[in-house]
Amino acid sequence: MLGNHSSATEFYLLGFPGSRELHHILFAVFFFFYSVTLMGNMVIIVIVCVDRRLQSPMYFFLGHLSALEILVTTIIVPVMLWGLLLPGMQTISLAACVTQLFLYLSLGTTEFALLGAMAVDRYVAVCNPLRYDIIMNSRTCIWVVIMSWVFGFLFQIWPVYATFQLTFCKSNVVNNFFCDRGQLLKLSCNNTLFIEFILFLMAVFVLFGSLIPTIISYSYIISTILRIPSASGRRKAFSTCASHFTCVVIGYGSCLFLYVKPKQTQAADYNRVVSLMVSVVTPFLNPFIFTLRNDKVIEALRDGAKHWCQLFRN
């Protein structure tokens, strides 16, 4: 506990409850998830860069999405893994806590902006294929990606600044495995109702600002697909959108539960579970989502594997 008029200069991450044996099991599980996440997303980035069949806007966006997944999970998981090996609570400095929270929120915001852009890209591809190359040209795609990254980082400056302008005098023990904003607000001796309301409105703006174009795009996409006369044509059109749609459902679903609520100081166990979904499970699943249902990616992976096998034989 801290004094009544002092503020924390460092925090202790409580991490996961349970015995040392449970922590070792969790370490092994999360280390496996993290390793597969890094390898899977790196493979996607590499094949998108080197395979000519994947030189299209959809895969250009997918490469950046994979980079975001690597960064998001790397900001959270190594710290979490280190905490699982420690016998007590994990110490994190104020500067490190600010940096972790800012990068985590900024990259998450960038990812939602990119998912919205990918939905519009799928809409143009399915509903206006003859003008697809004109509308989604390389210059447009580059600008969309740049604006997504810039928006994500600029948008989160004030929320993080406002959070750490609070005085943390109740305690410096964060009941999570990373610097969770909801748990940080619980430690403040200030009245946080106003800032929680503003944070709620900003979360609504980010999530629904990208979700609404996604819903509209998929409404037109589904309507167009249903008008295709042949079953094979419908199946082919839907296969180009299935991976992105699955990613949207998982990503938006977990973040709606985590951030779009008027009361940011949710129960610690609830925040811990949903945070795991956002920072561990979703980045782990995305490489499988975008490869197992995508014929072009599977062909590129198969050809790449054959090429490497030939190099090793020689």
Short mmCIF file of C-alpha atoms in Angstrom, two decimals:
data_model
loop_
_atom_site.label_atom_id
_atom_site.label_comp_id
_atom_site.label_asym_id
_atom_site.label_seq_id
_atom_site.Cartn_x
_atom_site.Cartn_y
_atom_site.Cartn_z
CA MET A 1 0.00 0.00 0.00
CA LEU A 2 1.08 3.58 -0.65
CA GLY A 3 0.72 6.64 1.47
CA ASN A 4 -2.40 8.81 1.14
CA HIS A 5 -0.63 11.55 -0.82
CA SER A 6 2.00 9.60 -2.75
CA SER A 7 1.85 8.22 -6.26
CA ALA A 8 3.42 5.06 -7.60
CA THR A 9 6.78 5.17 -9.37
CA GLU A 10 6.61 1.44 -10.08
CA PHE A 11 3.94 -1.25 -10.13
CA TYR A 12 3.70 -4.90 -9.20
CA LEU A 13 1.94 -7.20 -11.66
CA LEU A 14 -0.05 -9.82 -9.75
CA GLY A 15 -0.20 -12.11 -12.79
CA PHE A 16 -2.02 -15.42 -12.49
CA PRO A 17 -3.29 -16.99 -9.29
CA GLY A 18 -2.34 -20.58 -8.44
CA SER A 19 0.59 -22.76 -7.44
CA ARG A 20 4.11 -22.80 -8.89
CA GLU A 21 3.26 -26.02 -10.74
CA LEU A 22 0.29 -24.32 -12.42
CA HIS A 23 2.52 -21.37 -13.36
CA HIS A 24 5.01 -23.72 -15.01
CA ILE A 25 2.21 -25.36 -17.01
CA LEU A 26 0.90 -21.94 -18.06
CA PHE A 27 4.42 -20.91 -19.04
CA ALA A 28 4.75 -23.94 -21.33
CA VAL A 29 1.32 -23.36 -22.90
CA PHE A 30 1.79 -19.62 -23.49
CA PHE A 31 5.37 -20.11 -24.73
CA PHE A 32 4.05 -22.58 -27.30
CA PHE A 33 1.30 -20.13 -28.35
CA TYR A 34 3.82 -17.28 -28.61
CA SER A 35 6.31 -19.33 -30.65
CA VAL A 36 3.64 -20.49 -33.11
CA THR A 37 2.29 -16.92 -33.35
CA LEU A 38 5.72 -15.54 -34.25
CA MET A 39 6.49 -18.29 -36.77
CA GLY A 40 3.04 -18.30 -38.37
CA ASN A 41 2.79 -14.56 -38.84
CA MET A 42 6.42 -14.28 -39.99
CA VAL A 43 5.76 -16.96 -42.63
CA ILE A 44 2.75 -14.95 -43.88
CA ILE A 45 4.82 -11.75 -44.09
CA VAL A 46 7.62 -13.52 -45.98
CA ILE A 47 5.41 -15.27 -48.55
CA VAL A 48 3.41 -12.08 -49.15
CA CYS A 49 6.66 -10.24 -49.88
CA VAL A 50 8.29 -12.87 -52.13
CA ASP A 51 5.44 -14.67 -53.91
CA ARG A 52 4.13 -12.88 -57.01
CA ARG A 53 0.75 -14.61 -56.77
CA LEU A 54 0.15 -12.72 -53.52
CA GLN A 55 0.97 -9.25 -54.87
CA SER A 56 -2.54 -7.85 -54.41
CA PRO A 57 -4.17 -5.39 -51.97
CA MET A 58 -5.74 -8.13 -49.83
CA TYR A 59 -2.39 -9.78 -49.13
CA PHE A 60 -0.66 -6.41 -48.74
CA PHE A 61 -3.10 -5.64 -45.92
CA LEU A 62 -2.71 -9.18 -44.56
CA GLY A 63 1.06 -8.69 -44.30
CA HIS A 64 0.57 -5.57 -42.19
CA LEU A 65 -2.07 -7.34 -40.07
CA SER A 66 0.43 -10.13 -39.37
CA ALA A 67 3.06 -7.56 -38.39
CA LEU A 68 0.56 -5.98 -36.00
CA GLU A 69 -0.22 -9.39 -34.47
CA ILE A 70 3.48 -10.02 -33.87
CA LEU A 71 3.94 -6.62 -32.21
CA VAL A 72 0.81 -6.86 -30.04
CA THR A 73 1.69 -10.27 -28.65
CA THR A 74 5.39 -9.34 -28.21
CA ILE A 75 4.47 -6.32 -26.09
CA ILE A 76 2.48 -8.50 -23.67
CA VAL A 77 3.58 -12.16 -23.73
CA PRO A 78 7.34 -11.97 -22.90
CA VAL A 79 6.55 -9.90 -19.81
CA MET A 80 3.83 -12.38 -18.87
CA LEU A 81 6.16 -15.36 -19.38
CA TRP A 82 8.85 -13.78 -17.21
CA GLY A 83 6.28 -13.16 -14.48
CA LEU A 84 5.25 -16.83 -14.52
CA LEU A 85 8.86 -17.84 -13.76
CA LEU A 86 9.28 -15.45 -10.84
CA PRO A 87 8.50 -16.69 -7.32
CA GLY A 88 6.68 -13.49 -6.34
CA MET A 89 5.03 -10.50 -7.99
CA GLN A 90 6.67 -8.94 -11.03
CA THR A 91 7.96 -5.37 -10.81
CA ILE A 92 7.49 -2.96 -13.70
CA SER A 93 8.61 0.67 -13.72
CA LEU A 94 6.23 3.55 -14.36
CA ALA A 95 7.93 4.34 -17.69
CA ALA A 96 7.71 0.70 -18.81
CA CYS A 97 4.05 0.56 -17.77
CA VAL A 98 3.24 3.72 -19.75
CA THR A 99 5.10 2.39 -22.80
CA GLN A 100 3.44 -1.03 -22.65
CA LEU A 101 -0.08 0.38 -22.31
CA PHE A 102 0.44 2.98 -25.05
CA LEU A 103 1.86 0.49 -27.56
CA TYR A 104 -0.78 -2.12 -26.74
CA LEU A 105 -3.68 0.31 -27.25
CA SER A 106 -2.12 2.03 -30.28
CA LEU A 107 -1.44 -1.21 -32.12
CA GLY A 108 -4.93 -2.46 -31.28
CA THR A 109 -6.48 0.71 -32.67
CA THR A 110 -4.35 0.41 -35.82
CA GLU A 111 -5.51 -3.20 -36.23
CA PHE A 112 -9.19 -2.22 -36.11
CA ALA A 113 -8.64 0.53 -38.68
CA LEU A 114 -6.90 -1.99 -40.93
CA LEU A 115 -9.68 -4.58 -40.49
CA GLY A 116 -12.19 -1.95 -41.58
CA ALA A 117 -10.08 -1.16 -44.66
CA MET A 118 -9.83 -4.87 -45.47
CA ALA A 119 -13.63 -5.15 -45.35
CA VAL A 120 -13.96 -2.31 -47.85
CA ASP A 121 -11.32 -4.00 -50.02
CA ARG A 122 -13.38 -7.23 -50.04
CA TYR A 123 -16.50 -5.21 -50.91
CA VAL A 124 -14.82 -3.67 -53.96
CA ALA A 125 -13.39 -7.06 -55.02
CA VAL A 126 -16.76 -8.85 -54.87
CA CYS A 127 -19.23 -6.10 -55.76
CA ASN A 128 -17.19 -4.05 -58.24
CA PRO A 129 -14.54 -6.42 -59.63
CA LEU A 130 -14.11 -4.63 -62.98
CA ARG A 131 -12.91 -1.46 -61.24
CA TYR A 132 -11.01 -3.21 -58.44
CA ASP A 133 -7.53 -2.56 -59.84
CA ILE A 134 -8.39 1.11 -60.45
CA ILE A 135 -9.92 1.75 -57.01
CA MET A 136 -7.52 -0.36 -54.93
CA ASN A 137 -4.32 0.69 -56.67
CA SER A 138 -0.93 0.56 -54.95
CA ARG A 139 -0.97 4.26 -54.02
CA THR A 140 -4.39 3.93 -52.33
CA CYS A 141 -3.31 0.84 -50.41
CA ILE A 142 -0.11 2.48 -49.15
CA TRP A 143 -2.03 5.55 -47.98
CA VAL A 144 -4.65 3.41 -46.24
CA VAL A 145 -1.94 1.55 -44.31
CA ILE A 146 -0.06 4.73 -43.41
CA MET A 147 -3.23 6.44 -42.19
CA SER A 148 -4.19 3.36 -40.14
CA TRP A 149 -0.83 3.37 -38.33
CA VAL A 150 -0.79 7.14 -37.80
CA PHE A 151 -4.40 7.20 -36.57
CA GLY A 152 -3.80 4.32 -34.17
CA PHE A 153 -0.84 5.97 -32.46
CA LEU A 154 -2.18 9.54 -32.41
CA PHE A 155 -5.60 8.46 -31.12
CA GLN A 156 -4.20 6.82 -27.99
CA ILE A 157 -1.92 9.65 -26.83
CA TRP A 158 -4.55 11.45 -24.74
CA PRO A 159 -6.15 8.34 -23.12
CA VAL A 160 -2.77 7.06 -21.91
CA TYR A 161 -1.65 10.55 -20.81
CA ALA A 162 -4.89 11.08 -18.89
CA THR A 163 -4.59 7.66 -17.22
CA PHE A 164 -1.12 8.37 -15.85
CA GLN A 165 -2.02 11.90 -14.76
CA LEU A 166 -4.07 10.24 -12.03
CA THR A 167 -2.59 9.78 -8.56
CA PHE A 168 -2.12 6.12 -7.68
CA CYS A 169 -2.27 6.19 -3.90
CA LYS A 170 -4.46 3.20 -2.99
CA SER A 171 -1.91 0.57 -4.02
CA ASN A 172 0.68 -0.18 -6.69
CA VAL A 173 -0.37 -3.81 -7.25
CA VAL A 174 -1.97 -4.33 -10.68
CA ASN A 175 -4.25 -7.36 -10.64
CA ASN A 176 -3.35 -8.58 -14.14
CA PHE A 177 -0.38 -9.90 -16.13
CA PHE A 178 0.24 -6.53 -17.83
CA CYS A 179 -0.46 -2.84 -17.24
CA ASP A 180 -4.20 -3.10 -17.73
CA ARG A 181 -5.90 0.31 -17.84
CA GLY A 182 -9.00 -0.88 -16.00
CA GLN A 183 -6.95 -2.18 -13.09
CA LEU A 184 -4.81 0.98 -13.06
CA LEU A 185 -7.95 3.10 -12.70
CA LYS A 186 -8.88 1.03 -9.67
CA LEU A 187 -5.64 2.08 -7.97
CA SER A 188 -6.35 5.80 -8.35
CA CYS A 189 -7.60 7.87 -5.44
CA ASN A 190 -9.06 10.40 -7.92
CA ASN A 191 -12.66 10.37 -9.09
CA THR A 192 -12.38 8.46 -12.38
CA LEU A 193 -16.03 8.57 -13.51
CA PHE A 194 -15.45 11.33 -16.07
CA ILE A 195 -12.31 9.81 -17.58
CA GLU A 196 -13.99 6.38 -17.70
CA PHE A 197 -16.91 7.89 -19.62
CA ILE A 198 -14.56 9.61 -22.10
CA LEU A 199 -12.59 6.38 -22.54
CA PHE A 200 -15.86 4.53 -23.17
CA LEU A 201 -16.87 7.04 -25.88
CA MET A 202 -13.44 6.77 -27.52
CA ALA A 203 -13.61 2.96 -27.49
CA VAL A 204 -17.07 3.13 -29.07
CA PHE A 205 -15.72 5.48 -31.76
CA VAL A 206 -12.79 3.18 -32.62
CA LEU A 207 -14.67 -0.12 -32.59
CA PHE A 208 -17.92 0.98 -34.19
CA GLY A 209 -16.14 3.41 -36.52
CA SER A 210 -14.48 0.41 -38.15
CA LEU A 211 -17.26 -2.11 -37.45
CA ILE A 212 -20.00 -0.12 -39.25
CA PRO A 213 -18.13 -0.03 -42.61
CA THR A 214 -17.44 -3.75 -42.10
CA ILE A 215 -21.13 -4.54 -41.54
CA ILE A 216 -22.19 -2.42 -44.52
CA SER A 217 -19.53 -4.00 -46.74
CA TYR A 218 -20.53 -7.53 -45.80
CA SER A 219 -24.20 -6.75 -46.28
CA TYR A 220 -23.48 -5.84 -49.90
CA ILE A 221 -21.07 -8.76 -50.27
CA ILE A 222 -23.63 -11.32 -49.06
CA SER A 223 -26.32 -9.77 -51.26
CA THR A 224 -24.02 -9.96 -54.30
CA ILE A 225 -22.93 -13.54 -53.57
CA LEU A 226 -26.53 -14.74 -53.22
CA ARG A 227 -27.26 -13.40 -56.73
CA ILE A 228 -24.49 -15.50 -58.29
CA PRO A 229 -26.30 -18.30 -60.19
CA SER A 230 -23.79 -21.15 -59.81
CA ALA A 231 -22.94 -22.83 -56.51
CA SER A 232 -19.23 -22.96 -57.41
CA GLY A 233 -19.26 -19.22 -58.14
CA ARG A 234 -20.89 -18.47 -54.78
CA ARG A 235 -18.38 -20.72 -53.01
CA LYS A 236 -15.42 -19.05 -54.71
CA ALA A 237 -16.69 -15.54 -53.92
CA PHE A 238 -17.35 -16.42 -50.30
CA SER A 239 -13.93 -18.06 -49.88
CA THR A 240 -12.23 -14.73 -50.64
CA CYS A 241 -14.01 -13.17 -47.63
CA ALA A 242 -14.31 -16.06 -45.15
CA SER A 243 -10.90 -15.60 -43.52
CA HIS A 244 -11.33 -11.87 -42.96
CA PHE A 245 -14.88 -12.35 -41.68
CA THR A 246 -13.72 -14.97 -39.14
CA CYS A 247 -10.94 -12.66 -37.97
CA VAL A 248 -13.45 -9.79 -37.60
CA VAL A 249 -15.82 -11.90 -35.48
CA ILE A 250 -13.05 -13.02 -33.09
CA GLY A 251 -11.30 -9.64 -32.89
CA TYR A 252 -14.34 -7.43 -32.48
CA GLY A 253 -16.12 -9.88 -30.20
CA SER A 254 -13.34 -10.01 -27.61
CA CYS A 255 -12.62 -6.26 -27.69
CA LEU A 256 -16.29 -5.31 -27.40
CA PHE A 257 -16.38 -7.23 -24.12
CA LEU A 258 -13.09 -5.72 -22.93
CA TYR A 259 -13.35 -2.01 -23.81
CA VAL A 260 -16.90 -0.99 -24.76
CA LYS A 261 -18.37 -0.74 -21.29
CA PRO A 262 -19.10 2.42 -19.28
CA LYS A 263 -17.34 0.99 -16.22
CA GLN A 264 -13.71 0.41 -17.18
CA THR A 265 -12.81 -1.05 -13.77
CA GLN A 266 -14.26 -4.47 -14.53
CA ALA A 267 -13.58 -7.56 -12.37
CA ALA A 268 -9.92 -8.65 -12.60
CA ASP A 269 -10.66 -12.25 -13.60
CA TYR A 270 -12.96 -11.07 -16.42
CA ASN A 271 -10.30 -8.65 -17.73
CA ARG A 272 -7.61 -11.31 -17.47
CA VAL A 273 -9.52 -13.84 -19.57
CA VAL A 274 -10.55 -11.37 -22.29
CA SER A 275 -7.03 -9.87 -22.37
CA LEU A 276 -5.69 -13.36 -23.03
CA MET A 277 -8.09 -13.67 -25.96
CA VAL A 278 -6.87 -10.36 -27.43
CA SER A 279 -3.13 -10.68 -26.83
CA VAL A 280 -2.53 -14.46 -27.04
CA VAL A 281 -5.35 -16.47 -28.64
CA THR A 282 -6.32 -14.17 -31.54
CA PRO A 283 -2.73 -13.61 -32.80
CA PHE A 284 -2.22 -17.38 -32.50
CA LEU A 285 -5.32 -18.21 -34.56
CA ASN A 286 -4.95 -15.63 -37.32
CA PRO A 287 -2.21 -17.43 -39.33
CA PHE A 288 -4.39 -20.55 -39.40
CA ILE A 289 -7.51 -18.57 -40.29
CA PHE A 290 -5.81 -16.86 -43.24
CA THR A 291 -3.99 -19.95 -44.56
CA LEU A 292 -6.26 -22.97 -44.10
CA ARG A 293 -9.13 -21.42 -46.09
CA ASN A 294 -7.03 -19.64 -48.72
CA ASP A 295 -5.95 -21.67 -51.77
CA LYS A 296 -3.40 -19.11 -52.98
CA VAL A 297 -1.62 -18.98 -49.61
CA ILE A 298 -1.62 -22.79 -49.36
CA GLU A 299 -0.12 -23.05 -52.87
CA ALA A 300 2.52 -20.46 -52.00
CA LEU A 301 3.41 -22.32 -48.79
CA ARG A 302 3.57 -25.65 -50.63
CA ASP A 303 5.85 -24.23 -53.34
CA GLY A 304 8.02 -22.55 -50.72
CA ALA A 305 8.38 -25.83 -48.80
CA LYS A 306 9.37 -27.65 -52.02
CA HIS A 307 11.93 -24.95 -52.80
CA TRP A 308 13.54 -25.25 -49.35
CA CYS A 309 13.57 -29.05 -49.57
CA GLN A 310 15.42 -28.83 -52.90
CA LEU A 311 17.95 -26.41 -51.40
CA PHE A 312 18.65 -28.75 -48.48
CA ARG A 313 19.05 -31.74 -50.81
CA ASN A 314 21.54 -29.88 -52.94
#
